[in-house]
Tab-separated table of C-alpha atoms and ligand atoms in Angstrom:
chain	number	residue	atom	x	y	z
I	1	UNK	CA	-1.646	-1.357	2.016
I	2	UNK	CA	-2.199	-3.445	-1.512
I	3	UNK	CA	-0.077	-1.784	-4.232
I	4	UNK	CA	-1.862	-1.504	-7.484
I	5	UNK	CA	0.599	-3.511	-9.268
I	6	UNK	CA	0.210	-4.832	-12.834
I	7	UNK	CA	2.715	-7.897	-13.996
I	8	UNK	CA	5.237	-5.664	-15.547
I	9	UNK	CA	6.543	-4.212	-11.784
I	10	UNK	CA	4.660	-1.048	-12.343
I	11	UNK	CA	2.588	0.293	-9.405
I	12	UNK	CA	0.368	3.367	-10.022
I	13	UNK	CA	0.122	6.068	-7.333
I	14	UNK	CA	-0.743	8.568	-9.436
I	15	UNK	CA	-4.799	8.789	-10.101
I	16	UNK	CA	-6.664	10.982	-12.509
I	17	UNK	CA	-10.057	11.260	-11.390
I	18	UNK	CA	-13.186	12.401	-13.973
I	19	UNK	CA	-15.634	14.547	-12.365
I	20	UNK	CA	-17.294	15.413	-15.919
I	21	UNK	CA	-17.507	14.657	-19.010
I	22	UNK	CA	-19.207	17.816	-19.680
I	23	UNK	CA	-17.120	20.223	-21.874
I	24	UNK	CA	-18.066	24.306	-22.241
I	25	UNK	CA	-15.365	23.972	-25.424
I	26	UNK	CA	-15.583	21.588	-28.879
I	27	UNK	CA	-11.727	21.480	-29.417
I	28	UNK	CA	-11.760	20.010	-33.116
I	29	UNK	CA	-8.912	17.267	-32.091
I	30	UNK	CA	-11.497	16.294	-28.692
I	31	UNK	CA	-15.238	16.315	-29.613
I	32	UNK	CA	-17.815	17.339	-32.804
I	33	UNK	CA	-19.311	20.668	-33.110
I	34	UNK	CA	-22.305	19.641	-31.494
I	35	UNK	CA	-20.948	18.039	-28.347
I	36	UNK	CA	-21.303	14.323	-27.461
I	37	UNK	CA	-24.352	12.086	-25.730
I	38	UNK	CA	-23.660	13.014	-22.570
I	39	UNK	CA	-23.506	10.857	-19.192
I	40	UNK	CA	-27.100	10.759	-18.319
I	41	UNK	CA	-26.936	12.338	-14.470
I	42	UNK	CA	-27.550	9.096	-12.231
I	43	UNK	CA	-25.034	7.295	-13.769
I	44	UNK	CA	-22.284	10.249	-12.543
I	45	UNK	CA	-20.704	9.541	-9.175
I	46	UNK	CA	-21.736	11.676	-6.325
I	47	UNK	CA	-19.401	13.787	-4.515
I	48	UNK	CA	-19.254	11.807	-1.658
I	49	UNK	CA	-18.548	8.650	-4.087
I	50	UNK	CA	-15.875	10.049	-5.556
I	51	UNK	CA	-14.677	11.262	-2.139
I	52	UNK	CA	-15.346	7.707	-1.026
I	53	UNK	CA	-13.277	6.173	-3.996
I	54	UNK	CA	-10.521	8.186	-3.558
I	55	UNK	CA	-10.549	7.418	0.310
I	56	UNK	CA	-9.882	4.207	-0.911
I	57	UNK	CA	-7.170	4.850	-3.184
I	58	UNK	CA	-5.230	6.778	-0.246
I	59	UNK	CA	-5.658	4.645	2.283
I	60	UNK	CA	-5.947	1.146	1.096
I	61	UNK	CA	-3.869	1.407	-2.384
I	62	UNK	CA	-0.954	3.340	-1.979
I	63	UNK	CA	-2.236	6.646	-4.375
I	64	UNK	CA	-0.241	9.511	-3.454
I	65	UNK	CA	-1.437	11.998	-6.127
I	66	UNK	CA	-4.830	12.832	-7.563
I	67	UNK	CA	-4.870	14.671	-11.000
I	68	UNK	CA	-8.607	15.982	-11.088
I	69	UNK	CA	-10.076	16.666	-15.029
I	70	UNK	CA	-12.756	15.738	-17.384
I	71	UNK	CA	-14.415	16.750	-19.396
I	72	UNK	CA	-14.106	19.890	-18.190
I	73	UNK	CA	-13.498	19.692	-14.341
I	74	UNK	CA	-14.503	23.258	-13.814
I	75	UNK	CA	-18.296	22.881	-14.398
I	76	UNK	CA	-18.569	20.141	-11.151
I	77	UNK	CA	-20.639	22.182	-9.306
I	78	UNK	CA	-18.678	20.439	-6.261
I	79	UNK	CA	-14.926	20.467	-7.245
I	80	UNK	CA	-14.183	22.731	-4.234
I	81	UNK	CA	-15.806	20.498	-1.831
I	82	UNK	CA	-14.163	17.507	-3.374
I	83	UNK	CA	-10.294	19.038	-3.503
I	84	UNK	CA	-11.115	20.559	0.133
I	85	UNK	CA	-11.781	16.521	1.026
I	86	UNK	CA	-9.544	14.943	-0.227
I	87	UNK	CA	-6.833	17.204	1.078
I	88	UNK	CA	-8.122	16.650	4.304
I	89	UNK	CA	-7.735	12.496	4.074
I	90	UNK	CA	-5.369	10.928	5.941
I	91	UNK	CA	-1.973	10.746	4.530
I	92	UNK	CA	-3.633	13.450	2.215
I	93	UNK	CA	-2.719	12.784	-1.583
I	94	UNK	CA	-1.027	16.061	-3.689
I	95	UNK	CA	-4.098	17.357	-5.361
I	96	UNK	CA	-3.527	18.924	-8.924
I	97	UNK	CA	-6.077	19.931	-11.891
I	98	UNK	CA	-5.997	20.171	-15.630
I	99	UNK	CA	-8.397	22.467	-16.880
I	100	UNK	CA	-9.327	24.579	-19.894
I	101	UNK	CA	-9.776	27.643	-17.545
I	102	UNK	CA	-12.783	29.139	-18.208
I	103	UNK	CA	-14.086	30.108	-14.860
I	104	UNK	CA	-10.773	29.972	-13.227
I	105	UNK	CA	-10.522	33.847	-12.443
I	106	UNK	CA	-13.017	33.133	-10.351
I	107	UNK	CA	-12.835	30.003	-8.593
I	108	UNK	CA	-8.685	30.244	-8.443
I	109	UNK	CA	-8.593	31.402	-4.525
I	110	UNK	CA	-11.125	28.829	-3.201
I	111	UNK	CA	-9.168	25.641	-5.398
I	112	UNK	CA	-6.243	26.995	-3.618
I	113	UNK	CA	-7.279	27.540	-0.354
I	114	UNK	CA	-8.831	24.086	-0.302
I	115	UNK	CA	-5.139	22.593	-0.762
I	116	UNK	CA	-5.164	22.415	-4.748
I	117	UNK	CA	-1.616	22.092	-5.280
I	118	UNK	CA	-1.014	22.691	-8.957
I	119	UNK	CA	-2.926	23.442	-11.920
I	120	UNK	CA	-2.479	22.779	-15.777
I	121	UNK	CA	-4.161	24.720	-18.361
I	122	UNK	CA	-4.853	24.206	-22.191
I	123	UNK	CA	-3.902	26.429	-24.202
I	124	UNK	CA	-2.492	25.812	-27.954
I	125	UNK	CA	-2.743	29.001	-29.433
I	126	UNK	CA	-2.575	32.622	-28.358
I	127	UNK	CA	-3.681	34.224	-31.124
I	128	UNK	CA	-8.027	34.710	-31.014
I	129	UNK	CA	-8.994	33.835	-34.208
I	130	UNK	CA	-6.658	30.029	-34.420
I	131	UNK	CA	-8.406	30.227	-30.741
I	132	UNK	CA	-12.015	30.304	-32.119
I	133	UNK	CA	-11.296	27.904	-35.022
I	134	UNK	CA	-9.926	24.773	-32.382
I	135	UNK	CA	-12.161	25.261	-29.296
I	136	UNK	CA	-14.902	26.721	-32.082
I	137	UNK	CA	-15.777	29.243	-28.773
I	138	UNK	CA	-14.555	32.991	-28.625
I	139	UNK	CA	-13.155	32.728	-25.148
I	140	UNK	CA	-8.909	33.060	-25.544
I	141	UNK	CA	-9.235	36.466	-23.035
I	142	UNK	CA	-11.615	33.952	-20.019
I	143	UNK	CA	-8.311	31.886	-20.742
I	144	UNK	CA	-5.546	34.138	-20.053
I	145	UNK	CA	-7.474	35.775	-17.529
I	146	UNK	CA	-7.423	31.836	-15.446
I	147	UNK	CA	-4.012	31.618	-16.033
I	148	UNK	CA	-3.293	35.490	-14.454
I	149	UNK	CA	-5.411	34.001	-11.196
I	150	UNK	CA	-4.105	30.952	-10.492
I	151	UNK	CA	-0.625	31.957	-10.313
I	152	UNK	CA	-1.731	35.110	-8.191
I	153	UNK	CA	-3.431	32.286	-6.206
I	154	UNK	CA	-0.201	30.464	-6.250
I	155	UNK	CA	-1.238	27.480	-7.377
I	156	UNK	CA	2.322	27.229	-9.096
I	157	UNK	CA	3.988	26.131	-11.393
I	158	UNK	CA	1.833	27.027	-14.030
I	159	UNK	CA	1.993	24.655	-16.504
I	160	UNK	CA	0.186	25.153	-19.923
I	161	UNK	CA	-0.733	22.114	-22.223
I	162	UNK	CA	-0.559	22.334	-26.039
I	163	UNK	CA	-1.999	20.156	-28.709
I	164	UNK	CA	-0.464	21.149	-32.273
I	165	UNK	CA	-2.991	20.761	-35.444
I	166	UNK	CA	-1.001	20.598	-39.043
I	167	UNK	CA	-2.503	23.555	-41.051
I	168	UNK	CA	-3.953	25.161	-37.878
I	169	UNK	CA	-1.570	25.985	-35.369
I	170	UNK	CA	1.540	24.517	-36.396
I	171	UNK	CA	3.653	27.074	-36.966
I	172	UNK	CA	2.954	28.993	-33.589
I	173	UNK	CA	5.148	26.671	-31.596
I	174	UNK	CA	7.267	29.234	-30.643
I	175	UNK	CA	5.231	32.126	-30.353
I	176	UNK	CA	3.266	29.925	-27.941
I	177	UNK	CA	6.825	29.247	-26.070
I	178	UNK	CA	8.028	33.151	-25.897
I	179	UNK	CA	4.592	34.412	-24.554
I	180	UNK	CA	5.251	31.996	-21.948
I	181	UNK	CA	8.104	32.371	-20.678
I	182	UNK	CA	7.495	35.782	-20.457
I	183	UNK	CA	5.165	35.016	-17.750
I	184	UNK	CA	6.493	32.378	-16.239
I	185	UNK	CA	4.561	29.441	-17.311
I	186	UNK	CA	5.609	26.323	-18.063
I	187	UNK	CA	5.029	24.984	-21.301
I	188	UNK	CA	4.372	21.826	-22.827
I	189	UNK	CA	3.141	20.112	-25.565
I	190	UNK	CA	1.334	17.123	-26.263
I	191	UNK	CA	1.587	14.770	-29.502
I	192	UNK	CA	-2.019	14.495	-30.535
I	193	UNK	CA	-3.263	10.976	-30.018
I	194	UNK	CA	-6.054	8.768	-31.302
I	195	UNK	CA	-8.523	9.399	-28.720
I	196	UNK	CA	-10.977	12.096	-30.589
I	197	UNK	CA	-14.699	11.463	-30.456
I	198	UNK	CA	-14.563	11.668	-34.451
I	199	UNK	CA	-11.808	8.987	-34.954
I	200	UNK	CA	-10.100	11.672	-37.210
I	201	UNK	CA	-6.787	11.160	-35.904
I	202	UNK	CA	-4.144	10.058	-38.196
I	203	UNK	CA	-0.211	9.488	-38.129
I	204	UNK	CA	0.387	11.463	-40.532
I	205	UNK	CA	-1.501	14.747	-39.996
I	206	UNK	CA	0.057	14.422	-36.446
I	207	UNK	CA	2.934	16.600	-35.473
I	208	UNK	CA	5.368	14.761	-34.053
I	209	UNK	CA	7.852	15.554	-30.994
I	210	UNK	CA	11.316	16.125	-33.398
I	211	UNK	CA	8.810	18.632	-35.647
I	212	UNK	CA	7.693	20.456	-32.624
I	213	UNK	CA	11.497	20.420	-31.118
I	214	UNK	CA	12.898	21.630	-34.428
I	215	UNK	CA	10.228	24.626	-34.585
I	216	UNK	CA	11.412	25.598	-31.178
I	217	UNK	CA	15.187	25.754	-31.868
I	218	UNK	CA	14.606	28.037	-34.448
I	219	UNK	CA	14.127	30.424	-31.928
I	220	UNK	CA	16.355	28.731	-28.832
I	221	UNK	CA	18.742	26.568	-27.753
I	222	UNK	CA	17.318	23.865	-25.851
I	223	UNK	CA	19.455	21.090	-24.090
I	224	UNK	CA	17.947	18.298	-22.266
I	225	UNK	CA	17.113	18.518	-18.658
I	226	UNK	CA	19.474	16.537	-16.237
I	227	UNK	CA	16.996	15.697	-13.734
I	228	UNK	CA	15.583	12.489	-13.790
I	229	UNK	CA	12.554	11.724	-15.572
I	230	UNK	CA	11.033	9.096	-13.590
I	231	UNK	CA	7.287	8.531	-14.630
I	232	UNK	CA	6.665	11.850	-15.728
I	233	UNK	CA	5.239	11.993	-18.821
I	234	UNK	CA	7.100	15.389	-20.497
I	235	UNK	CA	10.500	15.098	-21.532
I	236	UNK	CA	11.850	18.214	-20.256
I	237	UNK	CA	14.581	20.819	-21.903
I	238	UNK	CA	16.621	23.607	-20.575
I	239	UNK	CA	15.655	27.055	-22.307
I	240	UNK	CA	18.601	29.148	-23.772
I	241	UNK	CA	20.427	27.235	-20.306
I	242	UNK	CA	17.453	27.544	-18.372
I	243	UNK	CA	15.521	27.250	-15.615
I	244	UNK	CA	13.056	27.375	-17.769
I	245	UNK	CA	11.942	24.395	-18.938
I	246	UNK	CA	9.661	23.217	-22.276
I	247	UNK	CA	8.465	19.953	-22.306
I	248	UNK	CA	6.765	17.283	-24.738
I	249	UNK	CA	4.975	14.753	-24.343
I	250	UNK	CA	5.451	12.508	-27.023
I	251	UNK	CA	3.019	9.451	-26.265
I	252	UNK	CA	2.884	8.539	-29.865
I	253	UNK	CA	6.448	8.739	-31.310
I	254	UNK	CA	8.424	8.182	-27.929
I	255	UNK	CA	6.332	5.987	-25.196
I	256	UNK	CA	6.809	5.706	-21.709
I	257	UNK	CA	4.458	3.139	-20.807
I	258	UNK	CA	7.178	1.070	-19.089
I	259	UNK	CA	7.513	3.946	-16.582
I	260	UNK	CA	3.779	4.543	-16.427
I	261	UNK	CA	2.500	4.950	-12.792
I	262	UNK	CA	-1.325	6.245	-13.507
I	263	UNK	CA	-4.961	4.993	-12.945
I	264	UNK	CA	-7.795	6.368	-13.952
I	265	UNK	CA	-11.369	7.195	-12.575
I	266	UNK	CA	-14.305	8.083	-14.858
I	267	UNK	CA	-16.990	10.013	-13.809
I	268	UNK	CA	-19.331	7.226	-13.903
I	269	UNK	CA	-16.639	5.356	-11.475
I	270	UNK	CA	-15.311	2.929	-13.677
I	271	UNK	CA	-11.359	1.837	-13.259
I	272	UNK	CA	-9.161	1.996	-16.830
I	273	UNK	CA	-5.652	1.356	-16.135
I	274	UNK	CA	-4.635	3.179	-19.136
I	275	UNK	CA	-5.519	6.029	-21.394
I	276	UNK	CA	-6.233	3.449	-24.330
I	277	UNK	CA	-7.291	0.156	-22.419
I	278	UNK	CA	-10.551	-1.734	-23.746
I	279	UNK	CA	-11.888	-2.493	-20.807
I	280	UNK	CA	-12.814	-0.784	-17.635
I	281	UNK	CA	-14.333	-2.029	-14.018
I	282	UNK	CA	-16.458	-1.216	-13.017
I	283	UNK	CA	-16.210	0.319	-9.035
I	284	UNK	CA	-19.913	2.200	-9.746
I	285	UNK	CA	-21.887	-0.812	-9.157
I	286	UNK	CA	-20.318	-2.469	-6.058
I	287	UNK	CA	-20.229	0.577	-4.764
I	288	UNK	CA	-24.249	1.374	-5.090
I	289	UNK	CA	-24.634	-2.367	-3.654
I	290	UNK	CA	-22.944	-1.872	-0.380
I	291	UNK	CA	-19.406	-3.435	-0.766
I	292	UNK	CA	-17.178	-2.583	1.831
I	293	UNK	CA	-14.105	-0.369	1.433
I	294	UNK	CA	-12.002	-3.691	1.093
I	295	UNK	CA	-14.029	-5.395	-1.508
I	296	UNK	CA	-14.100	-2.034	-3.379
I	297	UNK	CA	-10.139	-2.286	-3.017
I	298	UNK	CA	-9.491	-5.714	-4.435
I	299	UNK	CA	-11.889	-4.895	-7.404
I	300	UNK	CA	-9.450	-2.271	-8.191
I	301	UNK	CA	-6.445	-3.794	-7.877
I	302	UNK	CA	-7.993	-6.856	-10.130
I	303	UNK	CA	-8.474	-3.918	-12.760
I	304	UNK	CA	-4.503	-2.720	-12.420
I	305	UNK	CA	-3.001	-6.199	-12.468
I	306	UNK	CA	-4.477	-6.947	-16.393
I	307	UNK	CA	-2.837	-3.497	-17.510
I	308	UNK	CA	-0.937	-4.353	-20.691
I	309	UNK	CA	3.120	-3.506	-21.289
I	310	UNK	CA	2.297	-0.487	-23.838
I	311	UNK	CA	-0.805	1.574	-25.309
I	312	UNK	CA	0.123	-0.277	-28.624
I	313	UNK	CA	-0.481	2.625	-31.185
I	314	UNK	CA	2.128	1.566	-33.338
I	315	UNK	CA	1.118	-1.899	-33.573
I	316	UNK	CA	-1.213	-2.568	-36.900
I	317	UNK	CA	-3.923	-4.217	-34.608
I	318	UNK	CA	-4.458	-1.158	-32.202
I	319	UNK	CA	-7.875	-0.772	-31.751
I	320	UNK	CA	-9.228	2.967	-30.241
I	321	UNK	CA	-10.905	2.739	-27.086
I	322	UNK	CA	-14.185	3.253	-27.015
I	323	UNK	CA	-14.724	6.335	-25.318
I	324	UNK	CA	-13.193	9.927	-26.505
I	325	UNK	CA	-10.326	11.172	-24.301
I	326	UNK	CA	-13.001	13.507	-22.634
I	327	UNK	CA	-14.972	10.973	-21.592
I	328	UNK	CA	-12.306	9.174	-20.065
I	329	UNK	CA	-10.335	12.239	-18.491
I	330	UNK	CA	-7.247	13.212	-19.977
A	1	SAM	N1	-11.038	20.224	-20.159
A	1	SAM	C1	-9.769	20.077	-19.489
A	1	SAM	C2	-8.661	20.735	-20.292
A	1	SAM	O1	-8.968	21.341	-21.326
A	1	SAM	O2	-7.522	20.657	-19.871
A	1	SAM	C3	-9.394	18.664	-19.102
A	1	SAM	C4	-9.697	17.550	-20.074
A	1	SAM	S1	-8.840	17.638	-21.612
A	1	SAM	C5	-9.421	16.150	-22.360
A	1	SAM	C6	-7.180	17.303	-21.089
A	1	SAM	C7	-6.113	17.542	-22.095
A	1	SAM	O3	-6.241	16.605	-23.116
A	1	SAM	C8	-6.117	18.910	-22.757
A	1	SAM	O4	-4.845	19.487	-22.603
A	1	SAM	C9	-6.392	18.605	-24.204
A	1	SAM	O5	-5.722	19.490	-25.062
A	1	SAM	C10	-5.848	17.214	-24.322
A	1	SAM	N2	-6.399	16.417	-25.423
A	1	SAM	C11	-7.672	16.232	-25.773
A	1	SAM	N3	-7.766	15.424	-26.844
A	1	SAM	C12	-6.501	15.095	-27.171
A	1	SAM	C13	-5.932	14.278	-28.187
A	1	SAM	N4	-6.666	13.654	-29.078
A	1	SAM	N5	-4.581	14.158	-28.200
A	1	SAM	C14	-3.814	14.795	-27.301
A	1	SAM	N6	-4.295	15.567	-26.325
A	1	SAM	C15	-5.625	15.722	-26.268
């Protein structure tokens, strides 16, 4: 086994793997109106390439989960196939999926009798018409209705993700918190980050983590949870004592690259070892010329050893990558 180890002491095991970066919403703080150019269909990895890839990742590089998203993971014609695989690999990964949940009523049973673990769904408003003016789609109801089925699947804990938008959604922080505990999900929201197709994104419109905790405590008492945090991204408090739990995740105001343990796979099978890295390798190519599984494996770990300290979006020189979060996978 070859860790993926940068020169920092971090070694990813966790790897989020983009099987689209198709959308079926336009979230304003993700993509235009009219969508984006998108990956022109050769240039996606088959199923049996990603399969391959993650093969790799399992049994030559020490990955012990796989996230699976987009885009919008949903609309890969193949994603049961693919979770059923890669549950069935050898020292089998935990398989999880963030999705926007259109289509999950449906699909909910098969992801979880194929060995999906967990899901995640996006949801940052539950009112229809702040719904319609983010995703600019009238589907809020297709939404709750994928969150109903994949806990009656079990694919629990339910987590929901939340992006907050000054002058849009703002100031449903805690209605968004009280619908869900009432049903059991586990919320948490994201600071938004500079990764929108538009390059709209600016400090200053963004809601930061000590606005979004002070909204909440308007309405309960939340005290920091005591277990340990390790490289999870949400910081995580007790509700009113708990269990339940909100979390954010506050990549902009409060990093945690130093505890960082992710890779990530685009859909066209290139390597980024971080969200906002520059540069990518690319696994695509070797992979169409006939390298073997090892060759494939010390690509990758090339990619992971040049992974910087931090994402750098304080620093006055950080540059956006090039590609919108939903091309990349978020
Ligand atoms: N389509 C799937 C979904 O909606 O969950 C998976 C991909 S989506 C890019 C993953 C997550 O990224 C969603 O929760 C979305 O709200 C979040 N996201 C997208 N753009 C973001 C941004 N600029 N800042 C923070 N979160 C963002």
């Amino acid at each position: 086994m070859q860790p993926l180890a940068d020169r920092y002491g971090r070694v990813a095991t966790d790897l989020r793997v983009s099987l689209t970066d198709r959308c079926n919403l336009r979230c304003s703080y993700c993509m235009p109106a009219e969508g984006l150019d998108w990956l022109p269909g050769d240039e996606v990895l088959t199923d049996d390439e990603v399969v391959r890839l993650i093969r790799i990742g399992v049994e030559h590089l020490g990955i012990r989960e796989v996230r699976f998203t987009g885009g919008e993971p949903l609309v890969r014609r193949g994603l049961v196939d693919i979770v059923r695989r890669t549950n069935a690999l050898q020292r089998a990964p935990e398989t999880s999926l963030t999705t926007n949940a259109l289509g999950l009523a449906r699909i909910a049973p098969a992801l979880a009798e194929a060995g999906l673990a967990r899901i995640n769904v996006s949801l940052d408003t539950v009112r229809p018409d702040t719904s319609s003016e983010i995703t600019r789609r009238d589907r809020l109801e297709d939404v709750v209705a994928g969150l109903e089925a994949a806990k009656a699947a079990g694919l629990g804990p339910v987590k929901v993700n939340a992006v907050l938008l000054r002058g849009v959604n703002d100031d449903q922080a805690l209605e968004l918190l009280d619908w869900c505990l009432a049903r059991s999900y586990e919320l948490r929201f994201i600071e938004q980050m500079p990764l929108d197709a538009q390059h709209g994104w600016t400090r200053d419109r963004m809601i930061t983590a000590d606005e979004i905790l002070a909204a909440l405590e308007a309405g309960h008492e939340l005290t920091p949870a005591e277990e340990p945090r390790g490289s999870a991204p949400a910081e995580l408090f007790l509700v009113d004592g708990g269990p339940a739990t909100v979390g954010v995740i506050a990549s902009v105001t409060r990093p945690f690259c130093g505890d960082c343990d992710r890779v990530r796979l685009t859909a066209d099978g290139q390597v980024r070892n971080c969200l906002f890295a520059r540069e990518e390798s690319d696994l695509r190519t070797a992979l169409r010329a006939g390298a073997t599984d090892q060759e494939i494996a010390d690509r990758w770990v090339i990619a992971m050893s040049s992974k910087l300290p931090g994402h750098g979006i304080d620093d006055p020189t950080f540059l956006q990558p090039d590609r919108p979060m939903s091309a990349i996978g978020g």
